[in-house]
CSV table of C-alpha atoms in Angstrom, one decimal:
chain,number,residue,atom,x,y,z
H,855,MET,CA,32.9,3.7,71.6
H,856,ALA,CA,29.8,5.3,70.2
H,857,LYS,CA,26.6,3.3,70.5
H,858,VAL,CA,25.3,1.9,67.3
H,859,LYS,CA,21.7,2.8,66.8
H,860,LYS,CA,19.4,0.0,65.5
H,861,LYS,CA,17.0,0.5,62.7
H,862,TYR,CA,14.2,-1.7,61.3
H,863,VAL,CA,13.5,-1.8,57.6
H,864,CYS,CA,10.2,-2.9,56.0
H,865,GLN,CA,10.8,-5.8,53.5
H,866,LEU,CA,7.9,-4.7,51.3
H,867,CYS,CA,8.1,-0.9,51.0
H,868,GLY,CA,11.6,-0.2,52.4
H,869,SER,CA,10.5,2.3,55.0
H,870,VAL,CA,12.8,2.7,58.0
H,871,SER,CA,11.8,2.7,61.7
H,872,PHE,CA,14.0,3.0,64.7
H,873,ARG,CA,11.9,0.7,66.8
H,874,TRP,CA,10.3,-2.6,66.1
H,875,GLN,CA,6.6,-2.8,65.7
H,876,GLY,CA,4.2,-5.3,64.3
H,877,GLN,CA,2.7,-3.3,61.5
H,878,CYS,CA,4.5,-1.0,59.0
H,879,ASP,CA,3.2,2.6,59.3
H,880,ASP,CA,3.7,3.2,55.5
H,881,CYS,CA,2.3,0.2,53.7
H,882,GLY,CA,0.2,-1.4,56.5
H,883,GLU,CA,1.8,-4.9,56.2
H,884,TRP,CA,2.2,-7.0,59.4
H,885,ASN,CA,5.5,-8.6,60.6
H,886,SER,CA,7.5,-7.1,57.7
H,887,LEU,CA,10.1,-5.1,59.8
H,888,VAL,CA,13.5,-6.7,60.0
H,889,GLU,CA,16.5,-5.3,62.0
H,890,GLU,CA,19.5,-3.9,60.2
H,891,ALA,CA,22.7,-2.5,61.6
H,892,GLY,CA,22.5,1.3,61.8
H,893,GLU,CA,25.1,4.0,61.8
H,894,SER,CA,26.8,5.1,64.9
H,895,VAL,CA,26.1,8.6,66.4
H,896,PHE,CA,29.7,9.6,65.5
H,897,SER,CA,29.5,8.6,61.9
H,898,ALA,CA,26.2,10.3,61.5
H,899,ARG,CA,27.6,13.6,62.8
H,900,HIS,CA,30.9,13.4,61.1
H,901,SER,CA,31.6,16.2,58.6
H,902,LEU,CA,32.1,15.3,54.9
H,903,GLN,CA,32.9,18.8,53.7
H,904,SER,CA,36.6,18.1,53.3
H,905,GLY,CA,38.9,15.2,52.4
H,906,GLY,CA,37.3,14.3,49.0
H,907,ARG,CA,38.4,15.0,45.5
H,908,ALA,CA,37.1,17.8,43.3
H,909,VAL,CA,34.4,16.9,40.7
H,910,ALA,CA,34.8,18.3,37.2
H,911,PHE,CA,31.8,20.2,35.8
H,912,VAL,CA,30.8,20.3,32.1
H,913,GLY,CA,28.4,22.6,30.3
H,914,LEU,CA,25.1,21.6,28.8
H,915,ASP,CA,26.3,22.7,25.4
H,916,SER,CA,29.2,20.1,25.4
H,917,ASP,CA,29.1,17.7,22.4
H,918,VAL,CA,28.2,14.3,23.6
H,919,ALA,CA,28.0,11.3,21.2
H,920,LEU,CA,24.8,9.2,21.5
H,921,PRO,CA,25.3,5.9,23.2
H,922,ALA,CA,25.9,3.0,20.8
H,923,ARG,CA,23.3,0.3,20.8
H,924,GLU,CA,23.6,-3.4,20.2
H,925,SER,CA,20.6,-5.1,18.7
H,926,THR,CA,19.2,-8.1,20.5
H,927,GLY,CA,18.2,-9.7,17.2
H,928,ILE,CA,14.5,-9.4,18.2
H,929,GLY,CA,12.9,-6.4,16.6
H,930,GLU,CA,10.0,-6.0,19.2
H,931,PHE,CA,12.5,-6.3,22.1
H,932,ASP,CA,14.7,-3.6,20.5
H,933,ARG,CA,11.6,-1.4,20.0
H,934,ALA,CA,10.7,-1.5,23.7
H,935,LEU,CA,14.3,-0.7,24.6
H,936,GLY,CA,14.4,2.3,22.3
H,937,GLY,CA,16.6,0.7,19.7
H,938,GLY,CA,18.6,-1.9,21.4
H,939,LEU,CA,20.8,-2.5,24.5
H,940,VAL,CA,23.3,0.2,25.5
H,941,ALA,CA,26.8,-0.9,26.7
H,942,GLY,CA,27.1,-0.4,30.4
H,943,SER,CA,23.4,-0.1,31.0
H,944,ALA,CA,21.3,-1.9,33.6
H,945,THR,CA,17.8,-3.1,32.7
H,946,LEU,CA,15.2,-4.6,35.0
H,947,ILE,CA,12.4,-6.7,33.5
H,948,GLY,CA,9.4,-7.9,35.6
H,949,GLY,CA,6.3,-9.9,34.9
H,950,ASP,CA,4.0,-12.6,36.3
H,951,PRO,CA,5.4,-16.1,36.8
H,952,GLY,CA,5.3,-18.1,33.5
H,953,ILE,CA,4.7,-15.0,31.3
H,954,GLY,CA,7.9,-15.6,29.3
H,955,LYS,CA,10.6,-13.4,30.8
H,956,SER,CA,13.3,-16.2,30.8
H,957,THR,CA,12.2,-17.4,27.4
H,958,LEU,CA,12.5,-14.0,25.8
H,959,LEU,CA,15.9,-13.4,27.4
H,960,LEU,CA,17.2,-16.8,26.4
H,961,GLN,CA,16.2,-16.2,22.8
H,962,ALA,CA,17.9,-12.8,22.8
H,963,ALA,CA,21.0,-14.2,24.4
H,964,ALA,CA,21.2,-17.0,21.7
H,965,ARG,CA,20.8,-14.5,18.8
H,966,MET,CA,23.4,-12.2,20.2
H,967,ALA,CA,25.8,-15.0,20.9
H,968,ALA,CA,25.3,-16.3,17.3
H,969,ARG,CA,26.7,-13.0,16.1
H,970,GLY,CA,29.9,-13.6,18.0
H,971,LEU,CA,29.2,-11.5,21.1
H,972,PRO,CA,30.2,-12.9,24.5
H,973,VAL,CA,27.0,-13.6,26.4
H,974,ALA,CA,26.5,-15.0,29.9
H,975,TYR,CA,23.3,-16.3,31.4
H,976,ILE,CA,23.3,-16.9,35.2
H,977,SER,CA,20.3,-18.5,36.7
H,978,GLY,CA,19.6,-18.5,40.4
H,979,GLU,CA,16.2,-20.2,40.2
H,980,GLU,CA,17.0,-23.1,37.9
H,981,ALA,CA,19.8,-25.5,37.5
H,982,ALA,CA,21.9,-25.2,34.4
H,983,ASP,CA,20.5,-28.5,33.0
H,984,GLN,CA,17.0,-27.1,33.3
H,985,VAL,CA,17.9,-24.0,31.3
H,986,ARG,CA,19.7,-26.2,28.8
H,987,LEU,CA,16.5,-28.3,28.3
H,988,ARG,CA,14.5,-25.2,27.7
H,989,ALA,CA,17.0,-24.0,25.1
H,990,GLN,CA,16.7,-27.4,23.3
H,991,ARG,CA,12.9,-27.1,23.3
H,992,LEU,CA,13.3,-23.7,21.7
H,993,GLY,CA,15.8,-25.0,19.1
H,994,LEU,CA,18.6,-23.0,20.7
H,995,GLY,CA,20.7,-25.9,22.1
H,996,ARG,CA,23.7,-25.1,19.9
H,997,ALA,CA,23.9,-21.4,20.7
H,998,PRO,CA,27.3,-20.4,22.2
H,999,VAL,CA,25.9,-18.9,25.5
H,1000,GLN,CA,27.9,-19.2,28.7
H,1001,LEU,CA,25.5,-20.8,31.2
H,1002,ALA,CA,25.9,-21.1,34.9
H,1003,SER,CA,23.7,-21.6,38.0
H,1004,ALA,CA,24.8,-19.4,41.0
H,1005,THR,CA,23.3,-17.3,43.8
H,1006,SER,CA,26.4,-15.7,45.4
H,1007,VAL,CA,27.3,-12.2,44.0
H,1008,ARG,CA,30.9,-12.8,45.1
H,1009,ASP,CA,31.1,-16.0,43.1
H,1010,ILE,CA,29.5,-14.4,40.1
H,1011,LEU,CA,31.8,-11.4,40.0
H,1012,THR,CA,34.9,-13.5,40.7
H,1013,THR,CA,34.0,-15.8,37.8
H,1014,LEU,CA,33.3,-12.9,35.4
H,1015,GLY,CA,36.5,-11.1,36.4
H,1016,GLN,CA,38.7,-14.1,35.4
H,1017,GLY,CA,38.3,-13.5,31.6
H,1018,LYS,CA,36.9,-11.0,29.2
H,1019,ALA,CA,33.7,-9.3,30.5
H,1020,PRO,CA,30.6,-10.4,28.6
H,1021,ALA,CA,28.8,-8.0,26.3
H,1022,PHE,CA,25.4,-9.2,27.6
H,1023,LEU,CA,24.8,-10.5,31.1
H,1024,ILE,CA,21.5,-11.9,32.4
H,1025,ILE,CA,20.8,-12.5,36.1
H,1026,ASP,CA,17.7,-14.6,36.6
H,1027,SER,CA,16.6,-13.4,39.1
H,1028,ILE,CA,17.8,-10.6,41.3
H,1029,GLN,CA,15.7,-11.8,44.3
H,1030,THR,CA,17.6,-15.1,44.4
H,1031,VAL,CA,21.2,-13.7,44.6
H,1032,HIS,CA,22.8,-12.6,47.8
H,1033,SER,CA,25.9,-10.9,49.2
H,1034,ASP,CA,27.9,-12.4,52.1
H,1035,LEU,CA,28.6,-8.9,53.3
H,1036,ILE,CA,24.9,-8.4,54.3
H,1037,GLU,CA,22.9,-10.3,56.8
H,1038,GLY,CA,19.5,-11.6,55.8
H,1039,ALA,CA,18.0,-14.1,53.5
H,1040,PRO,CA,18.0,-13.6,49.7
H,1041,GLY,CA,15.1,-11.4,48.5
H,1042,THR,CA,15.1,-9.0,51.5
H,1043,VAL,CA,15.4,-5.3,51.0
H,1044,SER,CA,19.1,-5.1,52.1
H,1045,GLN,CA,20.2,-8.1,50.0
H,1046,VAL,CA,18.4,-7.0,46.8
H,1047,ARG,CA,19.8,-3.5,47.1
H,1048,ALA,CA,23.4,-4.6,47.9
H,1049,SER,CA,23.4,-7.3,45.2
H,1050,ALA,CA,22.0,-5.1,42.5
H,1051,GLN,CA,24.5,-2.3,43.4
H,1052,GLU,CA,27.5,-4.7,43.0
H,1053,LEU,CA,26.2,-6.1,39.7
H,1054,ILE,CA,25.4,-2.6,38.3
H,1055,ARG,CA,28.9,-1.4,39.3
H,1056,PHE,CA,30.5,-4.3,37.4
H,1057,ALA,CA,28.4,-3.5,34.3
H,1058,LYS,CA,29.3,0.2,34.4
H,1059,GLU,CA,33.0,-0.5,34.8
H,1060,ASN,CA,33.2,-3.1,32.1
H,1061,GLY,CA,30.7,-1.9,29.5
H,1062,THR,CA,28.4,-4.9,30.0
H,1063,ALA,CA,24.7,-4.6,29.1
H,1064,LEU,CA,23.1,-6.1,32.3
H,1065,VAL,CA,19.6,-7.4,32.5
H,1066,LEU,CA,18.1,-8.3,35.8
H,1067,VAL,CA,14.9,-10.4,36.1
H,1068,GLY,CA,12.6,-9.3,38.9
H,1069,HIS,CA,9.7,-11.0,40.7
H,1070,VAL,CA,6.4,-9.2,40.9
H,1071,THR,CA,3.9,-8.9,43.8
H,1072,LYS,CA,0.2,-10.0,43.6
H,1073,ASP,CA,-0.8,-6.5,42.3
H,1074,GLY,CA,1.7,-6.7,39.4
H,1075,SER,CA,4.4,-4.3,40.7
H,1076,ILE,CA,8.0,-5.4,40.9
H,1077,ALA,CA,8.8,-7.0,44.3
H,1078,GLY,CA,11.5,-5.6,46.6
H,1079,PRO,CA,12.5,-2.1,47.5
H,1080,ARG,CA,11.4,0.7,45.2
H,1081,VAL,CA,15.0,1.9,45.2
H,1082,LEU,CA,15.8,-1.0,42.9
H,1083,GLU,CA,13.9,0.7,40.0
H,1084,HIS,CA,15.8,3.9,40.6
H,1085,MET,CA,19.2,2.2,40.5
H,1086,VAL,CA,18.7,0.7,37.0
H,1087,ASP,CA,18.5,2.6,33.7
H,1088,THR,CA,15.5,0.9,32.1
H,1089,VAL,CA,12.5,-0.8,33.7
H,1090,LEU,CA,10.4,-3.1,31.4
H,1091,SER,CA,7.1,-4.8,32.3
H,1092,PHE,CA,6.1,-8.0,30.5
H,1093,GLU,CA,2.3,-8.0,30.5
H,1094,GLY,CA,-0.4,-10.4,29.3
H,1095,GLU,CA,-2.8,-13.0,30.4
H,1096,ARG,CA,-1.6,-16.6,30.5
H,1097,SER,CA,-4.9,-17.7,29.0
H,1098,HIS,CA,-4.3,-15.4,25.9
H,1099,GLN,CA,-1.6,-15.9,23.3
H,1100,TYR,CA,-0.3,-12.4,23.1
H,1101,ARG,CA,2.4,-10.7,25.4
H,1102,ILE,CA,3.2,-7.0,25.5
H,1103,LEU,CA,6.7,-5.7,26.6
H,1104,ARG,CA,6.2,-2.2,27.9
H,1105,ALA,CA,8.9,0.3,29.0
H,1106,ILE,CA,8.1,2.0,32.3
H,1107,LYS,CA,11.4,3.8,32.7
H,1108,ASN,CA,14.1,4.4,30.0
H,1109,ARG,CA,17.1,6.7,30.5
H,1110,PHE,CA,18.2,6.1,26.9
H,1111,GLY,CA,14.9,6.4,25.1
H,1112,GLY,CA,11.1,6.9,25.3
H,1113,THR,CA,8.6,5.0,27.4
H,1114,ASP,CA,5.8,5.2,24.8
H,1115,GLU,CA,6.8,2.2,22.7
H,1116,ILE,CA,5.7,-1.4,23.2
H,1117,GLY,CA,6.8,-4.8,21.8
H,1118,VAL,CA,4.2,-7.4,21.0
H,1119,PHE,CA,4.8,-11.1,21.0
H,1120,ALA,CA,2.8,-14.3,20.6
H,1121,MET,CA,3.5,-17.3,22.7
H,1122,GLU,CA,4.0,-20.4,20.6
H,1123,ALA,CA,5.4,-23.9,21.0
H,1124,GLU,CA,8.8,-22.7,19.7
H,1125,GLY,CA,8.9,-19.8,22.1
H,1126,LEU,CA,8.0,-16.1,21.7
H,1127,SER,CA,7.5,-14.9,18.2
H,1128,GLU,CA,7.3,-11.3,17.0
H,1129,VAL,CA,3.9,-9.9,15.9
H,1130,ALA,CA,4.3,-7.7,12.9
H,1131,ASN,CA,0.6,-6.8,12.8
H,1132,PRO,CA,-0.7,-6.6,16.4
H,1133,SER,CA,-4.2,-5.6,15.2
H,1134,ALA,CA,-4.8,-9.1,13.9
H,1135,LEU,CA,-4.6,-10.4,17.5
H,1136,PHE,CA,-7.4,-8.1,18.9
H,1137,LEU,CA,-9.9,-8.0,16.0
H,1138,THR,CA,-12.7,-10.5,15.6
H,1139,HIS,CA,-13.3,-11.7,12.1
H,1140,ARG,CA,-17.0,-11.1,11.4
H,1141,ASP,CA,-18.9,-12.1,8.3
H,1142,GLU,CA,-22.0,-10.1,9.3
H,1143,ASN,CA,-22.7,-7.0,11.4
H,1144,VAL,CA,-23.0,-7.6,15.1
H,1145,THR,CA,-24.7,-5.2,17.6
H,1146,GLY,CA,-22.6,-3.8,20.4
H,1147,ALA,CA,-19.3,-4.2,18.6
H,1148,THR,CA,-17.0,-1.3,17.4
H,1149,VAL,CA,-13.4,-1.0,16.3
H,1150,PHE,CA,-11.1,1.5,18.0
H,1151,PRO,CA,-7.5,2.4,16.8
H,1152,ALA,CA,-5.6,2.5,20.1
H,1153,LEU,CA,-2.2,4.2,20.0
H,1154,GLU,CA,0.8,2.7,21.8
H,1155,GLY,CA,3.7,5.0,21.3
H,1156,THR,CA,4.0,5.4,17.6
H,1157,ARG,CA,2.2,2.2,16.9
H,1158,PRO,CA,-1.6,2.1,16.3
H,1159,VAL,CA,-3.3,-1.1,17.4
H,1160,LEU,CA,-6.9,-1.8,16.3
H,1161,VAL,CA,-9.0,-3.4,19.0
H,1162,GLU,CA,-12.6,-4.4,19.2
H,1163,ILE,CA,-14.8,-3.0,21.9
H,1164,GLN,CA,-17.8,-5.2,22.8
H,1165,ALA,CA,-20.9,-4.0,24.8
H,1166,LEU,CA,-24.0,-5.9,26.0
H,1167,THR,CA,-27.1,-4.5,27.6
H,1168,VAL,CA,-29.7,-6.7,29.4
H,1169,ARG,CA,-33.1,-5.3,30.4
H,1170,LEU,CA,-34.1,-6.1,34.0
H,1171,ALA,CA,-37.4,-6.3,35.7
H,1172,SER,CA,-38.7,-3.2,37.4
H,1173,GLY,CA,-37.0,-2.6,40.8
H,1174,ALA,CA,-33.9,-4.8,40.2
H,1175,THR,CA,-30.5,-3.2,40.7
H,1176,PRO,CA,-28.6,-3.1,37.4
H,1177,ARG,CA,-25.0,-4.4,37.3
H,1178,ARG,CA,-22.0,-2.7,35.5
H,1179,ALA,CA,-19.1,-4.9,34.6
H,1180,VAL,CA,-16.0,-3.8,32.7
H,1181,VAL,CA,-13.0,-5.8,31.5
H,1182,GLY,CA,-10.0,-3.9,30.0
H,1183,TRP,CA,-11.3,-0.4,30.6
H,1184,ASP,CA,-11.8,2.1,33.4
H,1185,SER,CA,-15.1,1.5,35.2
H,1186,GLY,CA,-15.2,5.1,36.3
H,1187,ARG,CA,-15.0,6.3,32.7
H,1188,LEU,CA,-17.8,3.9,31.7
H,1189,ALA,CA,-20.0,5.5,34.4
H,1190,MET,CA,-19.2,8.9,33.0
H,1191,ILE,CA,-20.1,7.9,29.4
H,1192,LEU,CA,-23.4,6.4,30.6
H,1193,ALA,CA,-24.2,9.6,32.5
H,1194,VAL,CA,-23.5,11.7,29.4
H,1195,LEU,CA,-25.7,9.5,27.2
H,1196,GLU,CA,-28.6,9.8,29.7
H,1197,ALA,CA,-28.2,13.5,30.6
H,1198,ARG,CA,-27.3,14.9,27.1
H,1199,CYS,CA,-28.8,12.4,24.7
H,1200,GLY,CA,-31.9,11.1,26.4
H,1201,LEU,CA,-30.9,7.5,26.4
H,1202,SER,CA,-31.8,5.5,29.6
H,1203,PHE,CA,-29.6,2.7,30.9
H,1204,SER,CA,-31.1,2.8,34.4
H,1205,ALA,CA,-33.1,-0.4,33.8
H,1206,CYS,CA,-30.3,-2.3,32.0
H,1207,GLU,CA,-27.3,-4.2,33.1
H,1208,VAL,CA,-24.3,-3.1,31.1
H,1209,TYR,CA,-21.3,-5.3,30.2
H,1210,LEU,CA,-18.2,-3.9,28.4
H,1211,ASN,CA,-15.3,-5.9,27.2
H,1212,ILE,CA,-12.1,-5.2,25.3
H,1213,ALA,CA,-11.5,-8.2,23.0
H,1214,GLY,CA,-8.3,-10.3,23.3
H,1215,GLY,CA,-7.5,-9.3,26.9
H,1216,TYR,CA,-6.2,-5.9,25.8
H,1217,ARG,CA,-6.3,-3.0,28.3
H,1218,ILE,CA,-7.1,0.6,27.2
H,1219,SER,CA,-6.3,3.8,29.0
H,1220,ASP,CA,-6.6,6.1,26.0
H,1221,PRO,CA,-9.4,8.7,26.4
H,1222,ALA,CA,-9.8,8.6,22.6
H,1223,ALA,CA,-11.8,5.4,23.1
H,1224,ASP,CA,-14.8,7.3,24.6
H,1225,LEU,CA,-16.6,7.6,21.2
H,1226,ALA,CA,-16.1,3.9,20.4
H,1227,VAL,CA,-17.4,2.9,23.8
H,1228,ALA,CA,-20.4,5.2,23.4
H,1229,ALA,CA,-21.2,3.7,20.0
H,1230,ALA,CA,-21.0,0.2,21.3
H,1231,LEU,CA,-23.4,1.1,24.1
H,1232,ILE,CA,-25.8,2.8,21.8
H,1233,SER,CA,-25.6,-0.2,19.3
H,1234,ALA,CA,-26.3,-2.7,22.1
H,1235,LEU,CA,-29.3,-0.7,23.5
H,1236,SER,CA,-30.9,0.0,20.1
H,1237,GLU,CA,-29.9,-3.3,18.5
H,1238,ARG,CA,-28.6,-1.4,15.5
H,1239,PRO,CA,-25.1,-2.7,14.4
H,1240,VAL,CA,-22.3,-0.3,13.6
H,1241,PRO,CA,-20.9,-0.9,10.1
H,1242,ALA,CA,-18.2,-3.5,10.2
H,1243,ASP,CA,-15.8,-1.3,8.1
H,1244,ALA,CA,-16.0,1.7,10.4
H,1245,LEU,CA,-13.4,3.1,12.8
H,1246,LEU,CA,-14.4,5.3,15.8
H,1247,PHE,CA,-12.3,7.5,18.0
H,1248,GLY,CA,-12.8,10.7,20.0
H,1249,GLU,CA,-12.9,12.0,23.5
H,1250,VAL,CA,-16.3,12.7,25.1
H,1251,ALA,CA,-16.6,15.7,27.4
H,1252,LEU,CA,-19.2,16.0,30.2
H,1253,SER,CA,-20.9,18.7,28.2
H,1254,GLY,CA,-21.5,16.2,25.4
H,1255,GLU,CA,-18.9,17.7,23.1
H,1256,ILE,CA,-16.8,15.3,21.1
H,1257,ARG,CA,-13.2,16.5,21.4
H,1258,PRO,CA,-10.3,15.8,19.0
H,1259,VAL,CA,-7.5,13.5,19.9
H,1260,ALA,CA,-3.8,13.2,19.0
H,1261,HIS,CA,-2.4,11.4,15.9
H,1262,ALA,CA,-5.7,11.1,14.1
H,1263,ALA,CA,-3.9,10.7,10.7
H,1264,LEU,CA,-1.8,7.8,12.1
H,1265,ARG,CA,-4.9,6.0,13.3
H,1266,LEU,CA,-6.7,6.5,10.0
H,1267,ARG,CA,-3.7,5.2,8.0
H,1268,GLU,CA,-3.6,2.0,10.1
H,1269,GLY,CA,-7.4,1.5,9.5
H,1270,ALA,CA,-7.0,2.0,5.7
H,1271,LYS,CA,-4.2,-0.5,5.7
H,1272,LEU,CA,-6.4,-3.1,7.2
H,1273,GLY,CA,-9.4,-2.4,4.9
H,1274,PHE,CA,-11.6,-0.1,6.9
H,1275,GLY,CA,-13.4,2.3,4.6
H,1276,ARG,CA,-15.0,4.8,6.9
H,1277,ALA,CA,-14.3,6.7,10.1
H,1278,LEU,CA,-16.6,8.4,12.7
H,1279,LEU,CA,-14.7,11.0,14.6
H,1280,PRO,CA,-14.8,14.6,16.0
H,1281,ALA,CA,-15.8,17.3,13.5
H,1282,SER,CA,-12.7,19.3,14.3
H,1283,VAL,CA,-10.3,16.7,13.0
H,1284,ALA,CA,-8.9,17.9,9.7
H,1285,ASP,CA,-6.8,14.9,8.8
H,1286,LYS,CA,-8.0,13.0,5.7
H,1287,THR,CA,-6.7,9.7,4.5
H,1288,ALA,CA,-7.1,8.3,1.0
H,1289,GLY,CA,-9.6,5.5,0.9
H,1290,VAL,CA,-11.3,6.4,4.2
H,1291,THR,CA,-14.6,8.3,4.2
H,1292,VAL,CA,-14.7,10.6,7.2
H,1293,SER,CA,-17.8,11.6,9.1
H,1294,GLY,CA,-17.4,14.3,11.8
H,1295,PHE,CA,-19.6,15.1,14.8
H,1296,ARG,CA,-19.5,18.0,17.2
H,1297,THR,CA,-21.6,16.6,20.0
H,1298,LEU,CA,-22.6,13.2,21.2
H,1299,ALA,CA,-26.3,14.0,20.6
H,1300,GLN,CA,-25.5,14.5,16.9
H,1301,PHE,CA,-23.7,11.1,16.9
H,1302,VAL,CA,-26.7,9.4,18.6
H,1303,ASP,CA,-29.1,10.9,16.0
H,1304,HIS,CA,-26.8,9.5,13.2
H,1305,MET,CA,-26.7,6.1,14.7
H,1306,LEU,CA,-30.4,5.9,15.3
H,1307,GLY,CA,-31.2,7.2,11.8
H,1308,ARG,CA,-32.7,10.5,12.9
H,1309,ASP,CA,-30.5,12.8,10.7
């Protein structure tokens, strides 16, 4: 009989090694390699070029109907999904502990069940009574949701196969379920991969919309093997600080829609509520002008969100090393803006500590925020406030040029809707919006002269 070759799989990154070692070569973690049964030499060399069935090919020009979507009853959830849940799809949702994943899914399950759809909620982390108590706190105690607590994939699939397959199935969480065909504790690479594969196969065969809840690591990525994210159709990330009220549901992968939409929620005593106007969460209500504060219309997919950028400069004694602290923005980009202001505009920040903050705990990666950040820094250094009714956006180049950005008209319309009467932006932007006075600038030096009253 051919000898079976052993292999060792890292429980964090999924890399394979054919000998045990204390540290994984790929991710650098210690004591993460676990032995798994490997293939025999015979099976590895066996030819697979015959004995199978022929696969039918179709052309790209074949007419294919768009997949039907089922609304969850939560508009922001549907927005992040691309319009709703697709029958037979598998969705993975991850987020920090206590961020609201189970609460959101329980609310969606209750609303779908109230419309007469068969819905099953299977919890592997909590007892059924605990989930029932949470539902009562949320006012969902009478929702006709089929609830169970189980961790065996065999038991779950056997139970689901006895009757009509549910239209919506929630597994909370995938790291707690296990298959008796695989050795290892729940949560290991082999268990997560095998359990997810069996559940996804059931969803595809029965047209069930499957949602898997996933744990996250300390750096925010979904725990378990990376192959888990490849197996599912949609990957959602539930973001937000527990100290802040808002939560953002963001699509990282979506085979049935785009990944540029977000859903915004607010955590309240009755659960997660939809936020129709996200800008209200991130804007500070000011009765008077404040130095170092500007408003930037960030763009999340097709939704503009107005956020406040705050800057503070503190002059230090000669010889002291200044500090640069950033919250919610890229620290490297802040260093670039400071360098352009010094080299192209003659402003000196070398003797000042610089602090930059995005209000409300929001995080910005849009390069269009460069001009708003520069304005906040100039305002803080010169102690000249930016008008409270002004919007600012534009990308700053190393040459000092202010470059145009995408969807300027959409950003301006959102500002006009919330009462902003003027906008400071690149001169090449031709979009005009009724009710908004537009001032264009070609270079950052011209913008500095305007803010300091030199023009």
